[in-house]
Amino acid sequence: MRRFLIGTLFLLLLATIIYSCQDAGQIKQDVYYVNGRDLYIKHCQNCHGAKGEGLGTLTPPLTDSVFLKSNREKLACYIKNGIKDSIVINGIKYEGTMPAFPELYDIDIAQLLVYISNSFGNKQGMYTTESVATDLKNCK
């Protein structure tokens, strides 16, 4: 029993050291990622798929890092306001309508974007509520 307690305390101490060595920005991104995953499951997964694969020619995939990078400033607008025009992703034209999610707050959109842009083969880093607010002000 004593060895078990000592071993448990050692593992707890080790975990604390490892966690405390993480950068505060990385911890924030990790929190956004987890919350974004839950929002994705609730609002996006039905159309874009569990793996971001999309739905044939109806719903585009979220696996195209090039599209996500080149449209980074528009992504918050797409989520908040939806998409009514056709878009081309990876050479395929998608003409379906994406619904708007006006009920989502800037923090929700930032968390969704962190999840989407760091999942499905994407590695694009952090989105902040400030960047989402700026992007939403510039929506066209």
PDB file of C-alpha atoms in Angstrom:
ATOM      1  CA  MET A   1       0.000   0.000   0.000  1.00  0.00           C
ATOM      2  CA  ARG A   2       2.835   2.345   0.862  1.00  0.00           C
ATOM      3  CA  ARG A   3       4.522   1.754  -2.524  1.00  0.00           C
ATOM      4  CA  PHE A   4       1.234   2.465  -4.245  1.00  0.00           C
ATOM      5  CA  LEU A   5       0.879   5.798  -2.452  1.00  0.00           C
ATOM      6  CA  ILE A   6       4.476   6.780  -3.153  1.00  0.00           C
ATOM      7  CA  GLY A   7       4.087   5.790  -6.806  1.00  0.00           C
ATOM      8  CA  THR A   8       0.842   7.738  -7.099  1.00  0.00           C
ATOM      9  CA  LEU A   9       2.380  10.826  -5.502  1.00  0.00           C
ATOM     10  CA  PHE A  10       5.362  10.557  -7.838  1.00  0.00           C
ATOM     11  CA  LEU A  11       3.127  10.361 -10.911  1.00  0.00           C
ATOM     12  CA  LEU A  12       1.068  13.294  -9.655  1.00  0.00           C
ATOM     13  CA  LEU A  13       4.227  15.347  -9.112  1.00  0.00           C
ATOM     14  CA  LEU A  14       5.520  14.392 -12.565  1.00  0.00           C
ATOM     15  CA  ALA A  15       2.212  15.358 -14.198  1.00  0.00           C
ATOM     16  CA  THR A  16       2.236  18.687 -12.360  1.00  0.00           C
ATOM     17  CA  ILE A  17       5.767  19.438 -13.550  1.00  0.00           C
ATOM     18  CA  ILE A  18       4.943  18.544 -17.148  1.00  0.00           C
ATOM     19  CA  TYR A  19       1.725  20.588 -17.095  1.00  0.00           C
ATOM     20  CA  SER A  20       3.441  23.596 -15.532  1.00  0.00           C
ATOM     21  CA  CYS A  21       6.128  23.508 -18.214  1.00  0.00           C
ATOM     22  CA  GLN A  22       3.554  24.084 -20.932  1.00  0.00           C
ATOM     23  CA  ASP A  23       3.332  27.512 -22.428  1.00  0.00           C
ATOM     24  CA  ALA A  24       0.221  29.472 -21.368  1.00  0.00           C
ATOM     25  CA  GLY A  25      -0.642  30.054 -25.024  1.00  0.00           C
ATOM     26  CA  GLN A  26      -0.551  26.329 -25.736  1.00  0.00           C
ATOM     27  CA  ILE A  27      -2.779  25.624 -22.736  1.00  0.00           C
ATOM     28  CA  LYS A  28      -5.289  28.218 -23.994  1.00  0.00           C
ATOM     29  CA  GLN A  29      -5.204  26.688 -27.478  1.00  0.00           C
ATOM     30  CA  ASP A  30      -5.775  23.230 -25.997  1.00  0.00           C
ATOM     31  CA  VAL A  31      -8.812  24.492 -24.054  1.00  0.00           C
ATOM     32  CA  TYR A  32     -10.201  26.176 -27.181  1.00  0.00           C
ATOM     33  CA  TYR A  33      -9.604  22.970 -29.151  1.00  0.00           C
ATOM     34  CA  VAL A  34     -11.564  20.796 -26.723  1.00  0.00           C
ATOM     35  CA  ASN A  35     -14.449  23.267 -26.485  1.00  0.00           C
ATOM     36  CA  GLY A  36     -14.381  23.706 -30.260  1.00  0.00           C
ATOM     37  CA  ARG A  37     -14.662  19.955 -30.738  1.00  0.00           C
ATOM     38  CA  ASP A  38     -17.874  19.932 -28.705  1.00  0.00           C
ATOM     39  CA  LEU A  39     -19.272  22.844 -30.730  1.00  0.00           C
ATOM     40  CA  TYR A  40     -18.249  21.113 -33.967  1.00  0.00           C
ATOM     41  CA  ILE A  41     -20.093  17.945 -32.966  1.00  0.00           C
ATOM     42  CA  LYS A  42     -23.197  19.972 -32.124  1.00  0.00           C
ATOM     43  CA  HIS A  43     -23.284  22.374 -35.089  1.00  0.00           C
ATOM     44  CA  CYS A  44     -21.058  21.106 -37.921  1.00  0.00           C
ATOM     45  CA  GLN A  45     -20.470  17.373 -37.859  1.00  0.00           C
ATOM     46  CA  ASN A  46     -23.832  16.459 -39.371  1.00  0.00           C
ATOM     47  CA  CYS A  47     -22.864  18.064 -42.687  1.00  0.00           C
ATOM     48  CA  HIS A  48     -19.052  18.179 -42.649  1.00  0.00           C
ATOM     49  CA  GLY A  49     -18.572  14.714 -41.135  1.00  0.00           C
ATOM     50  CA  ALA A  50     -16.819  13.319 -38.085  1.00  0.00           C
ATOM     51  CA  LYS A  51     -13.479  13.470 -39.910  1.00  0.00           C
ATOM     52  CA  GLY A  52     -14.136  16.713 -41.795  1.00  0.00           C
ATOM     53  CA  GLU A  53     -14.615  14.735 -44.997  1.00  0.00           C
ATOM     54  CA  GLY A  54     -17.704  16.633 -46.165  1.00  0.00           C
ATOM     55  CA  LEU A  55     -20.760  15.146 -47.827  1.00  0.00           C
ATOM     56  CA  GLY A  56     -19.999  14.358 -51.448  1.00  0.00           C
ATOM     57  CA  THR A  57     -20.557  17.382 -53.668  1.00  0.00           C
ATOM     58  CA  LEU A  58     -23.131  18.859 -51.271  1.00  0.00           C
ATOM     59  CA  THR A  59     -20.914  19.890 -48.371  1.00  0.00           C
ATOM     60  CA  PRO A  60     -17.225  20.696 -48.732  1.00  0.00           C
ATOM     61  CA  PRO A  61     -14.566  18.953 -46.696  1.00  0.00           C
ATOM     62  CA  LEU A  62     -12.636  20.787 -44.006  1.00  0.00           C
ATOM     63  CA  THR A  63      -9.444  18.925 -44.842  1.00  0.00           C
ATOM     64  CA  ASP A  64      -8.098  21.441 -47.377  1.00  0.00           C
ATOM     65  CA  SER A  65      -5.461  23.421 -45.488  1.00  0.00           C
ATOM     66  CA  VAL A  66      -4.813  25.625 -48.523  1.00  0.00           C
ATOM     67  CA  PHE A  67      -8.425  26.840 -48.593  1.00  0.00           C
ATOM     68  CA  LEU A  68      -8.492  27.383 -44.844  1.00  0.00           C
ATOM     69  CA  LYS A  69      -5.220  29.346 -44.894  1.00  0.00           C
ATOM     70  CA  SER A  70      -6.121  31.503 -47.878  1.00  0.00           C
ATOM     71  CA  ASN A  71      -9.567  32.307 -46.428  1.00  0.00           C
ATOM     72  CA  ARG A  72      -8.550  32.669 -42.782  1.00  0.00           C
ATOM     73  CA  GLU A  73     -10.139  36.122 -42.428  1.00  0.00           C
ATOM     74  CA  LYS A  74     -13.431  34.896 -43.970  1.00  0.00           C
ATOM     75  CA  LEU A  75     -13.964  31.762 -41.881  1.00  0.00           C
ATOM     76  CA  ALA A  76     -15.627  33.547 -38.960  1.00  0.00           C
ATOM     77  CA  CYS A  77     -17.993  35.238 -41.433  1.00  0.00           C
ATOM     78  CA  TYR A  78     -18.863  31.880 -42.990  1.00  0.00           C
ATOM     79  CA  ILE A  79     -19.775  30.463 -39.594  1.00  0.00           C
ATOM     80  CA  LYS A  80     -21.694  33.481 -38.309  1.00  0.00           C
ATOM     81  CA  ASN A  81     -23.479  34.445 -41.543  1.00  0.00           C
ATOM     82  CA  GLY A  82     -23.530  31.200 -43.521  1.00  0.00           C
ATOM     83  CA  ILE A  83     -22.662  30.841 -47.198  1.00  0.00           C
ATOM     84  CA  LYS A  84     -25.117  31.443 -50.015  1.00  0.00           C
ATOM     85  CA  ASP A  85     -22.680  31.669 -52.946  1.00  0.00           C
ATOM     86  CA  SER A  86     -20.824  28.780 -54.500  1.00  0.00           C
ATOM     87  CA  ILE A  87     -17.259  28.131 -53.387  1.00  0.00           C
ATOM     88  CA  VAL A  88     -14.447  26.124 -54.941  1.00  0.00           C
ATOM     89  CA  ILE A  89     -12.368  23.897 -52.706  1.00  0.00           C
ATOM     90  CA  ASN A  90      -9.632  21.693 -54.084  1.00  0.00           C
ATOM     91  CA  GLY A  91     -10.975  22.207 -57.617  1.00  0.00           C
ATOM     92  CA  ILE A  92     -14.547  21.159 -56.775  1.00  0.00           C
ATOM     93  CA  LYS A  93     -17.409  23.636 -56.905  1.00  0.00           C
ATOM     94  CA  TYR A  94     -19.877  23.491 -53.998  1.00  0.00           C
ATOM     95  CA  GLU A  95     -23.180  25.253 -54.553  1.00  0.00           C
ATOM     96  CA  GLY A  96     -25.101  24.229 -51.461  1.00  0.00           C
ATOM     97  CA  THR A  97     -26.094  26.730 -48.816  1.00  0.00           C
ATOM     98  CA  MET A  98     -24.379  26.682 -45.432  1.00  0.00           C
ATOM     99  CA  PRO A  99     -26.677  27.804 -42.638  1.00  0.00           C
ATOM    100  CA  ALA A 100     -25.810  30.811 -40.507  1.00  0.00           C
ATOM    101  CA  PHE A 101     -25.144  30.480 -36.795  1.00  0.00           C
ATOM    102  CA  PRO A 102     -25.961  33.981 -35.501  1.00  0.00           C
ATOM    103  CA  GLU A 103     -26.443  32.640 -31.973  1.00  0.00           C
ATOM    104  CA  LEU A 104     -22.735  31.820 -31.629  1.00  0.00           C
ATOM    105  CA  TYR A 105     -20.602  34.266 -29.681  1.00  0.00           C
ATOM    106  CA  ASP A 106     -17.120  35.328 -30.790  1.00  0.00           C
ATOM    107  CA  ILE A 107     -15.589  32.930 -28.250  1.00  0.00           C
ATOM    108  CA  ASP A 108     -17.612  30.042 -29.708  1.00  0.00           C
ATOM    109  CA  ILE A 109     -16.475  30.861 -33.230  1.00  0.00           C
ATOM    110  CA  ALA A 110     -12.839  31.184 -32.108  1.00  0.00           C
ATOM    111  CA  GLN A 111     -13.030  27.792 -30.421  1.00  0.00           C
ATOM    112  CA  LEU A 112     -14.661  26.211 -33.479  1.00  0.00           C
ATOM    113  CA  LEU A 113     -11.969  27.658 -35.710  1.00  0.00           C
ATOM    114  CA  VAL A 114      -9.186  26.396 -33.449  1.00  0.00           C
ATOM    115  CA  TYR A 115     -10.683  22.916 -33.647  1.00  0.00           C
ATOM    116  CA  ILE A 116     -11.306  22.939 -37.400  1.00  0.00           C
ATOM    117  CA  SER A 117      -7.978  24.533 -38.289  1.00  0.00           C
ATOM    118  CA  ASN A 118      -6.032  22.086 -36.104  1.00  0.00           C
ATOM    119  CA  SER A 119      -7.906  18.890 -36.996  1.00  0.00           C
ATOM    120  CA  PHE A 120      -8.389  16.841 -40.146  1.00  0.00           C
ATOM    121  CA  GLY A 121      -4.722  17.216 -41.111  1.00  0.00           C
ATOM    122  CA  ASN A 122      -4.683  20.984 -40.523  1.00  0.00           C
ATOM    123  CA  LYS A 123      -2.146  22.669 -38.242  1.00  0.00           C
ATOM    124  CA  GLN A 124      -2.853  26.382 -38.253  1.00  0.00           C
ATOM    125  CA  GLY A 125      -2.570  27.497 -34.660  1.00  0.00           C
ATOM    126  CA  MET A 126      -4.677  29.810 -32.566  1.00  0.00           C
ATOM    127  CA  TYR A 127      -7.691  31.985 -33.272  1.00  0.00           C
ATOM    128  CA  THR A 128      -8.606  34.543 -30.628  1.00  0.00           C
ATOM    129  CA  THR A 129     -11.890  36.227 -29.827  1.00  0.00           C
ATOM    130  CA  GLU A 130     -10.218  39.488 -30.851  1.00  0.00           C
ATOM    131  CA  SER A 131      -9.300  38.173 -34.297  1.00  0.00           C
ATOM    132  CA  VAL A 132     -12.810  36.784 -34.749  1.00  0.00           C
ATOM    133  CA  ALA A 133     -14.330  40.150 -33.750  1.00  0.00           C
ATOM    134  CA  THR A 134     -12.078  41.931 -36.261  1.00  0.00           C
ATOM    135  CA  ASP A 135     -12.893  39.435 -39.017  1.00  0.00           C
ATOM    136  CA  LEU A 136     -16.633  39.754 -38.337  1.00  0.00           C
ATOM    137  CA  LYS A 137     -16.442  43.561 -38.597  1.00  0.00           C
ATOM    138  CA  ASN A 138     -14.898  43.132 -42.047  1.00  0.00           C
ATOM    139  CA  CYS A 139     -17.481  40.670 -43.401  1.00  0.00           C
ATOM    140  CA  LYS A 140     -18.749  41.515 -46.869  1.00  0.00           C
TER     141      LYS A 140
END
